[in-house]
mmCIF file of C-alpha atoms in Angstrom:
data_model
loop_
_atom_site.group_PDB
_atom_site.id
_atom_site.type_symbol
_atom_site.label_atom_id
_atom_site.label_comp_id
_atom_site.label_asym_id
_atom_site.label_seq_id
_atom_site.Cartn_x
_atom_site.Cartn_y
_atom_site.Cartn_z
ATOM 1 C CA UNK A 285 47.237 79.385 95.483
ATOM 2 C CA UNK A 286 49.734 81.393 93.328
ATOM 3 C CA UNK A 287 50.953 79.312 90.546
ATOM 4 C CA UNK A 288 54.354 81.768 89.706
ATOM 5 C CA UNK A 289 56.194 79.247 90.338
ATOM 6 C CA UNK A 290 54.819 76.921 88.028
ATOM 7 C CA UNK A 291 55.587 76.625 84.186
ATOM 8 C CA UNK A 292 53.023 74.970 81.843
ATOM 9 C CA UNK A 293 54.628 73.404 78.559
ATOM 10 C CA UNK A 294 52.766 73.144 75.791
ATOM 11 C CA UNK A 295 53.402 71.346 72.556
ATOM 12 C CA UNK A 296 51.922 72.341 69.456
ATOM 13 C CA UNK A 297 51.606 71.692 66.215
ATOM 14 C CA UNK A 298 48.777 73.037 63.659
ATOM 15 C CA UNK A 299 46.602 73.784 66.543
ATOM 16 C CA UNK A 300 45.345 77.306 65.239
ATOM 17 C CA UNK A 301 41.701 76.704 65.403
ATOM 18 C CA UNK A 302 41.722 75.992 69.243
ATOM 19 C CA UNK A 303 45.763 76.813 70.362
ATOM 20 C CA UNK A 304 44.293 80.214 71.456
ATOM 21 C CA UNK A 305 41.277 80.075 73.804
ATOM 22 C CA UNK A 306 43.185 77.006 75.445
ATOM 23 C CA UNK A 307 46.048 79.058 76.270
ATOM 24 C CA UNK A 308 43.871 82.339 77.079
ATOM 25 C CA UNK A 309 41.566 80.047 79.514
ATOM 26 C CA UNK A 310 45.186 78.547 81.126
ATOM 27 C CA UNK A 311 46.676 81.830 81.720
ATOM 28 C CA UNK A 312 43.228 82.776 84.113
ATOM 29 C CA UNK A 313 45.008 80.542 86.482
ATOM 30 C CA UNK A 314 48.586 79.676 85.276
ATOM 31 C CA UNK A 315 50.201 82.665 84.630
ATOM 32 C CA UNK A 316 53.694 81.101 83.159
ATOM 33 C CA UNK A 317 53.084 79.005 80.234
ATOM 34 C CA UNK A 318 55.452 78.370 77.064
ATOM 35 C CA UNK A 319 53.908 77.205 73.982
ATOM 36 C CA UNK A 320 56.063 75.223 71.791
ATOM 37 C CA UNK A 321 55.658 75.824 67.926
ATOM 38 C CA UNK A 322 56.752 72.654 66.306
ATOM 39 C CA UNK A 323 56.628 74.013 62.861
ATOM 40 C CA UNK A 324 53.157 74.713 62.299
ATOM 41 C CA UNK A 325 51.865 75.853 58.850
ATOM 42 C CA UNK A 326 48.938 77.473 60.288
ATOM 43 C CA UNK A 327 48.376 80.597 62.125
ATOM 44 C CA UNK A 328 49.168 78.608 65.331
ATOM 45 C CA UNK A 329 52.133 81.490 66.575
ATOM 46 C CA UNK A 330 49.946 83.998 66.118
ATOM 47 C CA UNK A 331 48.113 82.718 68.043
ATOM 48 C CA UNK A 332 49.516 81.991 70.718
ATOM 49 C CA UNK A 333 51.207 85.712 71.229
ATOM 50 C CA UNK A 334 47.939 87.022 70.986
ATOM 51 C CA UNK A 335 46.748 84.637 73.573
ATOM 52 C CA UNK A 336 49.700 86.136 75.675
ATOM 53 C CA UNK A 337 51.761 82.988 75.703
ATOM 54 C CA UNK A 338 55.452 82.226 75.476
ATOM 55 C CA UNK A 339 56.618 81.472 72.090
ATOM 56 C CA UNK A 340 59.083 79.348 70.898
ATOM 57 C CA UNK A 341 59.331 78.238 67.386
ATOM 58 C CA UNK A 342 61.116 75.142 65.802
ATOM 59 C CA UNK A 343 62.256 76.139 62.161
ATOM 60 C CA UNK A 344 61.192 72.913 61.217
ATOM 61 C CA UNK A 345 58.700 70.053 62.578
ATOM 62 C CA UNK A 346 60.445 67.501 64.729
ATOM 63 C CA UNK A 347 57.658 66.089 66.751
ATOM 64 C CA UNK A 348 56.349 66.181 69.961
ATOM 65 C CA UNK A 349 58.678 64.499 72.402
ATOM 66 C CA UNK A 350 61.240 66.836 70.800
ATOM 67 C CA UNK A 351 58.852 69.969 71.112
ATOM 68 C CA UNK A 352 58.352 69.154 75.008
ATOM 69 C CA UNK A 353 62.260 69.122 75.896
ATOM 70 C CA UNK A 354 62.671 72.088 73.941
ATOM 71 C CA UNK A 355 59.466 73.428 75.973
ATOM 72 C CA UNK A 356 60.959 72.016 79.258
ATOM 73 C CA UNK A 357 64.441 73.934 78.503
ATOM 74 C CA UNK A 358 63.176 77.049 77.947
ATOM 75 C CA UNK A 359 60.521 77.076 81.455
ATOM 76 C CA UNK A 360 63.608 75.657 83.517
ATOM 77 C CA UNK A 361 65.937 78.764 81.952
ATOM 78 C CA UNK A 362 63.236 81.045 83.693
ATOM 79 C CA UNK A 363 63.881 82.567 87.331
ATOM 80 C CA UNK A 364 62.145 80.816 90.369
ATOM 81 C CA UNK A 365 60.385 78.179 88.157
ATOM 82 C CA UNK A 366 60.011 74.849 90.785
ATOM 83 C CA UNK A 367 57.296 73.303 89.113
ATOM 84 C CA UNK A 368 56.540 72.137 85.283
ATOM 85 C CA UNK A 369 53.373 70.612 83.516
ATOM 86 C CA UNK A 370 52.949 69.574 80.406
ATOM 87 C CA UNK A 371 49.835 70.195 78.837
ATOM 88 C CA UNK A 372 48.508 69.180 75.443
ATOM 89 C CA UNK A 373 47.230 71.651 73.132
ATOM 90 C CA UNK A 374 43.901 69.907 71.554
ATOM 91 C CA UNK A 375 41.833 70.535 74.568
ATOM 92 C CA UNK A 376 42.055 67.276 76.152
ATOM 93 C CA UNK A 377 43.254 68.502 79.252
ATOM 94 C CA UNK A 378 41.456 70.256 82.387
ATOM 95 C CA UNK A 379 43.431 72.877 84.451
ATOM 96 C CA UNK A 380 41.520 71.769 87.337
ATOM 97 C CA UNK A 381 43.256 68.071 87.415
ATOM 98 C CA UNK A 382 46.661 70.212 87.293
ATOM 99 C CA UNK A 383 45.996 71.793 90.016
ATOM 100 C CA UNK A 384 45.216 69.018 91.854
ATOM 101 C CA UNK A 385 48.648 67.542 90.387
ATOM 102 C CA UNK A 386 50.384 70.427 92.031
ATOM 103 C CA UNK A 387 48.850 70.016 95.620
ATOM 104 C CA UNK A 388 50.794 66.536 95.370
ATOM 105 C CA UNK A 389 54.096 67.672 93.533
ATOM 106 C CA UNK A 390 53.762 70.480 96.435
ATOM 107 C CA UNK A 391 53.651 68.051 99.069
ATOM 108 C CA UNK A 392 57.064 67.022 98.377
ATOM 109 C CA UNK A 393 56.456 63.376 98.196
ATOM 110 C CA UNK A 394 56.720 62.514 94.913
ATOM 111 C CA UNK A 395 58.839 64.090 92.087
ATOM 112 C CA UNK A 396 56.287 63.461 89.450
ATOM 113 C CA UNK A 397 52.773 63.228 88.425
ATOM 114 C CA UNK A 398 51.303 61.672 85.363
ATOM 115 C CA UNK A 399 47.827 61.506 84.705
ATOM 116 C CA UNK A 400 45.497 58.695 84.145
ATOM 117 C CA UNK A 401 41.985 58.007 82.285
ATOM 118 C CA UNK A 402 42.082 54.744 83.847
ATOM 119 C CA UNK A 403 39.661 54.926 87.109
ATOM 120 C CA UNK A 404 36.501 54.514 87.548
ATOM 121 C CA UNK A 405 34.469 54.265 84.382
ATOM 122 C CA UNK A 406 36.730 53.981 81.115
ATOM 123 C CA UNK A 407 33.780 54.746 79.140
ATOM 124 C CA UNK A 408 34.525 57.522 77.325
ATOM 125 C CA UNK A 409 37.688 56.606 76.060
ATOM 126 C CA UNK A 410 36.999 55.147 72.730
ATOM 127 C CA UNK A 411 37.579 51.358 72.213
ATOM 128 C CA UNK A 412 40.520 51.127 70.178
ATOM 129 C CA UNK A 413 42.189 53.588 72.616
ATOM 130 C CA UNK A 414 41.890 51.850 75.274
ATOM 131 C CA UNK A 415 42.951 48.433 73.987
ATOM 132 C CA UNK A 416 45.809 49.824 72.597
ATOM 133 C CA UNK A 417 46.986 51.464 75.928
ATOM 134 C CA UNK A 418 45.644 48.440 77.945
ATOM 135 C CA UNK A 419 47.802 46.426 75.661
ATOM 136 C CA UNK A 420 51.178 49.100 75.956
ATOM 137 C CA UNK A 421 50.890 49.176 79.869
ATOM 138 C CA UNK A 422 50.522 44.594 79.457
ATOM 139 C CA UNK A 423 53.771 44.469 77.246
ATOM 140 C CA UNK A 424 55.527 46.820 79.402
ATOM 141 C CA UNK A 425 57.516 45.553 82.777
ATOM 142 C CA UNK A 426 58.543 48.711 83.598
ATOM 143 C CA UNK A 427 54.844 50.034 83.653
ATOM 144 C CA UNK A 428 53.712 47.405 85.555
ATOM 145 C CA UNK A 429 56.822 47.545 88.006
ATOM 146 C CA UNK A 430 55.776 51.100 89.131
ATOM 147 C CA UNK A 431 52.478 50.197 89.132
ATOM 148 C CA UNK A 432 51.358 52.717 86.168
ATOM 149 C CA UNK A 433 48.207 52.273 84.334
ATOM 150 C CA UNK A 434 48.156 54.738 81.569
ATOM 151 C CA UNK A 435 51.324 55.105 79.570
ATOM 152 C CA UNK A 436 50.443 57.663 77.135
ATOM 153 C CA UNK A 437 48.781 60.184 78.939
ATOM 154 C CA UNK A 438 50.483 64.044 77.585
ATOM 155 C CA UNK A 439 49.049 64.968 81.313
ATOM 156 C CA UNK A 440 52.751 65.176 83.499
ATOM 157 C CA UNK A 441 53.231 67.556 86.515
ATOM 158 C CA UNK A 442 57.488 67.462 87.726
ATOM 159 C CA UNK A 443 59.503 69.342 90.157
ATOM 160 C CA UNK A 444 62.854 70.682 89.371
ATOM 161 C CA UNK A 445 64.636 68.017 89.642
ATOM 162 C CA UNK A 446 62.939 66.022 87.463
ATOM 163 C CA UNK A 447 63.087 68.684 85.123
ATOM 164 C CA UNK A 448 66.702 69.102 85.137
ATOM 165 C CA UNK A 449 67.425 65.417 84.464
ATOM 166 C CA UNK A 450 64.644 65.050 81.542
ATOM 167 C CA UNK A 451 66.497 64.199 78.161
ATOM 168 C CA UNK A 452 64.010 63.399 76.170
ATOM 169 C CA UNK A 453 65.860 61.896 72.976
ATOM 170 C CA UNK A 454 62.581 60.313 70.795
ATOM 171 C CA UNK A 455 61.071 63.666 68.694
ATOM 172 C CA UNK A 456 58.534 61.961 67.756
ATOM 173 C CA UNK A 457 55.860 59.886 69.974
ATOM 174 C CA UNK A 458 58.482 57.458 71.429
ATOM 175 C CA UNK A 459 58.895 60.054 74.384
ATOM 176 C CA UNK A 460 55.946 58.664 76.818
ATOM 177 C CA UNK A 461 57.883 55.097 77.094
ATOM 178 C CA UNK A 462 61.206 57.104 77.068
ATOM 179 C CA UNK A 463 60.110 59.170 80.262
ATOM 180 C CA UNK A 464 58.902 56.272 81.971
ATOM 181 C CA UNK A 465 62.068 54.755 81.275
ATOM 182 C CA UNK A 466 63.668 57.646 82.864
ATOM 183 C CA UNK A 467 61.761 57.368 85.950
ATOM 184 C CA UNK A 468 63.480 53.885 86.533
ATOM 185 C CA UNK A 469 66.745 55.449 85.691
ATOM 186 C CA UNK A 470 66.923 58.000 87.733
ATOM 187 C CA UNK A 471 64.660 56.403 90.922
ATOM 188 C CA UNK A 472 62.399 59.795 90.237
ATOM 189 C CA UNK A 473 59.273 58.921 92.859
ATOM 190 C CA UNK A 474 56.193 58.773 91.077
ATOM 191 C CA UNK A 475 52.320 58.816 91.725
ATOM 192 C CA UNK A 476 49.319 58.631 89.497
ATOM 193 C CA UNK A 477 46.546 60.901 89.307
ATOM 194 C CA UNK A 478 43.134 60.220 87.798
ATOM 195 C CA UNK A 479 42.408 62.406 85.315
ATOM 196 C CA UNK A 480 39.520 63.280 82.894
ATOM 197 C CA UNK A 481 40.110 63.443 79.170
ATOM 198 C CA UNK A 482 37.599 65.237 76.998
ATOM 199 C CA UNK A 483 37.609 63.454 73.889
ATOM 200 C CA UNK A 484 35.930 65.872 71.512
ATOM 201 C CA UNK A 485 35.658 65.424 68.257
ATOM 202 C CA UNK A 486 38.660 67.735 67.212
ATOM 203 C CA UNK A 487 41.267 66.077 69.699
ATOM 204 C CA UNK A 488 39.815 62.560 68.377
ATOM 205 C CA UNK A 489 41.061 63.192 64.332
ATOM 206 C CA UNK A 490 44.129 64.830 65.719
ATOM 207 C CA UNK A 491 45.134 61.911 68.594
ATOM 208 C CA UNK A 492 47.904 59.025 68.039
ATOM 209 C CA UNK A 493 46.151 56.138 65.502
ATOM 210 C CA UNK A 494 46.699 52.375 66.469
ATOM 211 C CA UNK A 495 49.131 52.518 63.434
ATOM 212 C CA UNK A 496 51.650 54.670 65.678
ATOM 213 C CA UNK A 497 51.458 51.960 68.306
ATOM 214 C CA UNK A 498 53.459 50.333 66.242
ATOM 215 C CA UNK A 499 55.925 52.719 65.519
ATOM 216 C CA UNK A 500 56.051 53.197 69.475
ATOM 217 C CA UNK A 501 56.776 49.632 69.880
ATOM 218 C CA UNK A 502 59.382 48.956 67.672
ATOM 219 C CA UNK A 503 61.369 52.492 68.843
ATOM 220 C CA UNK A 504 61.231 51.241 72.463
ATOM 221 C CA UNK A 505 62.618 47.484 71.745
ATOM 222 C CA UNK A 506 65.466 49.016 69.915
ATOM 223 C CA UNK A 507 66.342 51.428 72.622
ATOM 224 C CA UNK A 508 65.962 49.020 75.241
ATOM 225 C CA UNK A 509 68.256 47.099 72.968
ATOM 226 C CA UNK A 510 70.979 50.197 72.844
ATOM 227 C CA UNK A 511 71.102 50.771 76.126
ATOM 228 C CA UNK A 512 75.074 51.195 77.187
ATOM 229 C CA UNK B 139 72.290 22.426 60.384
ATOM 230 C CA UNK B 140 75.579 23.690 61.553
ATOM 231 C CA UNK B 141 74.697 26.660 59.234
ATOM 232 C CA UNK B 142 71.450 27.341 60.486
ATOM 233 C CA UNK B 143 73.374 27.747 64.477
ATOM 234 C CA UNK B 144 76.023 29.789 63.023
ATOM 235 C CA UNK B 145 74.182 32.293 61.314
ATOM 236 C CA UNK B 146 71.740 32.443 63.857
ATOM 237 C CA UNK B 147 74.260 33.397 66.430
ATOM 238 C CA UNK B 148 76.334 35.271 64.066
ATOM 239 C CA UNK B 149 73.512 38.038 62.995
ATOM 240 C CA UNK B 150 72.368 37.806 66.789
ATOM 241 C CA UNK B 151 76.024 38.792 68.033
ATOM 242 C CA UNK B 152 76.074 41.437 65.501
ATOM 243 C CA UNK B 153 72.452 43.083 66.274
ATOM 244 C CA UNK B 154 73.726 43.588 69.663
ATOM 245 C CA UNK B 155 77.150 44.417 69.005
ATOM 246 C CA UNK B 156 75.962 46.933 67.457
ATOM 247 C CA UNK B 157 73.471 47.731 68.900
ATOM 248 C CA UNK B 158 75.448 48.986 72.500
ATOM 249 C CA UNK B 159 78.458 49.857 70.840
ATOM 250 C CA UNK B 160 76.839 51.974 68.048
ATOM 251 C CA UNK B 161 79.166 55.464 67.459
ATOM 252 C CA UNK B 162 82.419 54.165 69.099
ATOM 253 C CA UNK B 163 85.152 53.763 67.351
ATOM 254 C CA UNK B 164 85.221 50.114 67.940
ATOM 255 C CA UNK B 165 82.156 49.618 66.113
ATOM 256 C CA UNK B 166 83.080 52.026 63.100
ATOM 257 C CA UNK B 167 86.642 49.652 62.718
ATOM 258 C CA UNK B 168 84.291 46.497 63.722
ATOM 259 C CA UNK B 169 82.086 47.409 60.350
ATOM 260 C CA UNK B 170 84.480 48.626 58.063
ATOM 261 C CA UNK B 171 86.477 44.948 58.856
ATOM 262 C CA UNK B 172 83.301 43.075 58.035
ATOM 263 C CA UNK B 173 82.412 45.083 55.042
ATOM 264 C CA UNK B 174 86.516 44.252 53.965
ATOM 265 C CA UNK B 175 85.642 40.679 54.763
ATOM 266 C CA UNK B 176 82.245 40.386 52.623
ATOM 267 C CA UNK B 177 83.716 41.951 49.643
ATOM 268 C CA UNK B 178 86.504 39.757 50.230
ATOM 269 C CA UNK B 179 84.527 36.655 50.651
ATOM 270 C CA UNK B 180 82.423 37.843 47.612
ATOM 271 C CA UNK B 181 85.227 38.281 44.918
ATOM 272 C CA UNK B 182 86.396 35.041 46.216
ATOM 273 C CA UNK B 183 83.046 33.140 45.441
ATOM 274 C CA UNK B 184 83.665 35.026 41.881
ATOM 275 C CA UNK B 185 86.258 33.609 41.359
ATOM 276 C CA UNK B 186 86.348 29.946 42.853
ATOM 277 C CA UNK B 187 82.721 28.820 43.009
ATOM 278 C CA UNK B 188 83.857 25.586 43.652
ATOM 279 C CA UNK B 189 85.384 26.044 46.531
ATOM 280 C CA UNK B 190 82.505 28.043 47.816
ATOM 281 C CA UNK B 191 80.641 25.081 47.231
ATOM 282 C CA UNK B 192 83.084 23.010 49.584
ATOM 283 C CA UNK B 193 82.412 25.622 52.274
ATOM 284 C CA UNK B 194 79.000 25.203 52.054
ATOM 285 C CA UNK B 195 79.067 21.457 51.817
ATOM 286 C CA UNK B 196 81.048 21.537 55.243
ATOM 287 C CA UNK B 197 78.539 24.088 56.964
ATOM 288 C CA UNK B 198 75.956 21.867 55.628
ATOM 289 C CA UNK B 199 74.562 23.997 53.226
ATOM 290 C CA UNK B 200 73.702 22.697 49.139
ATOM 291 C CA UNK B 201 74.996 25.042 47.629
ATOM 292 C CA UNK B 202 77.806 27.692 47.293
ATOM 293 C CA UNK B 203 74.886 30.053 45.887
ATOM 294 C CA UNK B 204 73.206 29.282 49.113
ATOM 295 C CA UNK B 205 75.748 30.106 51.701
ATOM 296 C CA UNK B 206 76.125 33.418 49.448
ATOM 297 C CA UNK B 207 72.703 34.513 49.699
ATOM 298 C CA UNK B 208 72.760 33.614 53.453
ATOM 299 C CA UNK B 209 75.584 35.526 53.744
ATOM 300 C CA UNK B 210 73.747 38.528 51.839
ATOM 301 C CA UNK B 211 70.731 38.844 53.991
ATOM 302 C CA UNK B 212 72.652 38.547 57.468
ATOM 303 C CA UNK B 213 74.410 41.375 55.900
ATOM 304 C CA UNK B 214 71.622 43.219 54.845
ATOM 305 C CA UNK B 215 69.989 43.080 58.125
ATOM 306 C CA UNK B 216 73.485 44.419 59.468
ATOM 307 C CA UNK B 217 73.484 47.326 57.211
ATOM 308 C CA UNK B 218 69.810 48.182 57.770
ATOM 309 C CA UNK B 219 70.571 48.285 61.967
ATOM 310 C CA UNK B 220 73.793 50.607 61.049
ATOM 311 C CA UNK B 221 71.564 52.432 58.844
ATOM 312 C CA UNK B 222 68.547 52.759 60.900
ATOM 313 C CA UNK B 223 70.597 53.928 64.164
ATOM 314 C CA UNK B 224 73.085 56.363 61.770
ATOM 315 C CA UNK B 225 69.723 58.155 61.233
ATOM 316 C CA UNK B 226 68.607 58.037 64.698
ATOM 317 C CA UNK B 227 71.732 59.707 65.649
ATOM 318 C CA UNK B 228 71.479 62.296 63.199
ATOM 319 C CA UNK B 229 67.593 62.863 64.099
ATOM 320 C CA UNK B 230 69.221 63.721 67.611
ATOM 321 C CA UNK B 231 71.511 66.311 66.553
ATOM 322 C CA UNK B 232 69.125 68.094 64.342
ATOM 323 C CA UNK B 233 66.575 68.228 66.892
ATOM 324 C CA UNK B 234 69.405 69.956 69.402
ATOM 325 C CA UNK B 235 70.161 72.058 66.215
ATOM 326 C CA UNK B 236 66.454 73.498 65.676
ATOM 327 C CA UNK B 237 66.108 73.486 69.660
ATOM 328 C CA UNK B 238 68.910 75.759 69.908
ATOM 329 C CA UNK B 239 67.646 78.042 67.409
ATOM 330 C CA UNK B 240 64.095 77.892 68.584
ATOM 331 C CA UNK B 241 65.316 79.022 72.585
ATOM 332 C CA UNK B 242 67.440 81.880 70.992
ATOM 333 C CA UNK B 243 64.613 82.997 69.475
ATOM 334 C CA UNK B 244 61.806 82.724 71.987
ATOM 335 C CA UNK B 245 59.561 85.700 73.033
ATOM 336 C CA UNK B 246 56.596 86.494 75.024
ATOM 337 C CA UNK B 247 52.923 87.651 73.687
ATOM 338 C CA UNK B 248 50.933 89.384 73.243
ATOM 339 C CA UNK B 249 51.984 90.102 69.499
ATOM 340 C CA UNK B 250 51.499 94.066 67.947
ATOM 341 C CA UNK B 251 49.341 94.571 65.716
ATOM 342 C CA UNK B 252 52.047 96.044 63.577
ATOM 343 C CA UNK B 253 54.848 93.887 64.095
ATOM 344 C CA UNK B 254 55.549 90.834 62.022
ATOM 345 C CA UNK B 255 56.539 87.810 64.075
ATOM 346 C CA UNK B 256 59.959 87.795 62.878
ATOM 347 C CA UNK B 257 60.538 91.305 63.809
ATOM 348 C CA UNK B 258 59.262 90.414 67.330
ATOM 349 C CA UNK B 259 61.336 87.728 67.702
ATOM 350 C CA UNK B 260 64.237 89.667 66.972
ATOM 351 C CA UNK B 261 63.443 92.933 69.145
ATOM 352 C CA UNK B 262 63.285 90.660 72.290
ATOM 353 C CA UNK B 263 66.629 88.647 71.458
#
């Protein structure tokens, strides 16, 4: 299948040590991808031109839900793009699950496809992780209204529609809720995929702490709160 | 306590007032009146503690000094909302700033050898 259609977005931020053979092993089967500096201090742009990537540099950091709209604006600028994925840079992600993403987006059925860990065994995923998303998807009524078990996975395949409605507002990590919360909005139709994430030891130190639950928490209630 | 009720209700009207009206105009006038009224209300209690006092005695409160302090931390926790979504707001527009310098600037790989990143960024503007 030709994937020239098909834009991968992918955040990054201090990634330099790995941003480079992810994106050159992507590119082997997704020939569009945009890689979205978010103000790294290390060689991370570099990088990814050398890698053969789209660049696009913040001057400063913002954080990553604001690096994925920017990423998201710049693949649906391109000519004849009809499908986006965003795609983490640690390594966590397998091209193979995005393709099987896009066989569904492809279908037509659905407008959008996250990933999940959650099927099967949950083994891998490391204790605290999982509690704390167990305990995200139990607090959350929306979640559990579309029947969504994993609320933080970076792991999102869209269509252009989708893409052309996304706003995402929250820079920093506040932007998994926020997109859910735009799936209610705007009645986009979405599935779940099951997906594997590699936990290595890099992604691991650089992955969201407990603490940021908090921070996630606290951002949602308020905008659910300022919702005109 | 009547007091307890009222302020309750009072700080609880205000969180949301604020809350979905934050940025119109009617909540800029809405916050400038109640800043007007607590200074107001504050120079007052200067000035006549006693009758302070008699407010507070009707609201079912000791003290004056307690109805002030009550009356400082609901405004407090006003201020801090205001405060909190002020910077929200201004997080926004600085992200849409640096966005719209970033997509001006983007480029494609792979980088020359020669070329600085700057200079690439420019050439393919």
């Amino acid at each position: 299948m030709a994937y020239d259609d098909t834009w991968l977005i992918v955040p990054v931020y201090n990634e330099g040590p790995v941003v480079e053979g992810l994106v050159r092993d992507a590119l082997q089967t997704f020939p569009n991808i945009v890689c979205v500096d978010d103000g790294s201090q290390d060689e991370s742009a570099e990088c990814i031109l050398r890698a053969g990537a789209h660049l696009v540099r913040h001057p400063v950091n913002l954080g990553q839900g604001a690096a994925l709209q920017t990423g998201i604006e710049y693949a649906r600028r391109q000519p004849g793009a009809r499908y986006f994925v965003t795609f983490d840079a640690d390594g966590q992600h397998q091209v193979v699950d995005v393709q099987r993403m896009l066989v569904r987006l492809r279908d037509g059925e659905v407008d959008i496809v996250v990933g999940t860990r959650f099927h099967d065994s949950t083994r891998h995923i490391p204790l605290t992780k999982r509690i704390l998303l167990r305990t995200v998807v139990m607090l959350s009524p929306r979640l559990r209204m579309l029947d969504l078990t994993d609320a933080h996975n970076g792991l999102r395949a869209f269509n252009r529609t989708v893409a052309d409605q996304m706003n995402i507002t929250h820079n920093g990590m506040g932007h998994a809720s926020e997109i859910i919360d735009m799936v209610r909005r705007h009645s986009w139709r979405i599935a779940e995929e099951p997906v594997t994430i590699l936990y290595t030891e890099y992604s691991k130190a650089k992955g969201q702490s407990v603490v940021n639950g908090v921070n996630i928490v606290f951002e949602s209630v308020l905008r659910s709160g300022s919702r005109r | 306590m009547l007091i307890q009720y009222l302020l309750l209700i009072a700080v609880g009207w205000f969180l949301v007032f604020f809350l979905r009206h934050h940025g119109t105009t009617r909540a800029a006038a809405g916050a400038k009146l109640c800043f007007v009224a607590f200074v107001a209300f504050s120079v007052y209690a200067v000035l006549r503690p006693d009758d302070i006092s008699v407010l507070a005695h009707w609201l079912g409160v000791g003290r004056g000094t307690d109805l002030l302090v009550y009356g400082i931390a609901a405004g407090f926790a006003c201020a801090s909302i205001n405060t909190f979504l002020r910077f929200k707001e201004l997080e926004v527009r600085y992200a849409q700033l640096a966005r719209a310098m970033a997509l001006r600037d983007g480029t494609s790989g792979p980088l020359e050898e020669s070329g600085d990143l700057g200079q690439h960024a420019s050439d393919e503007a």
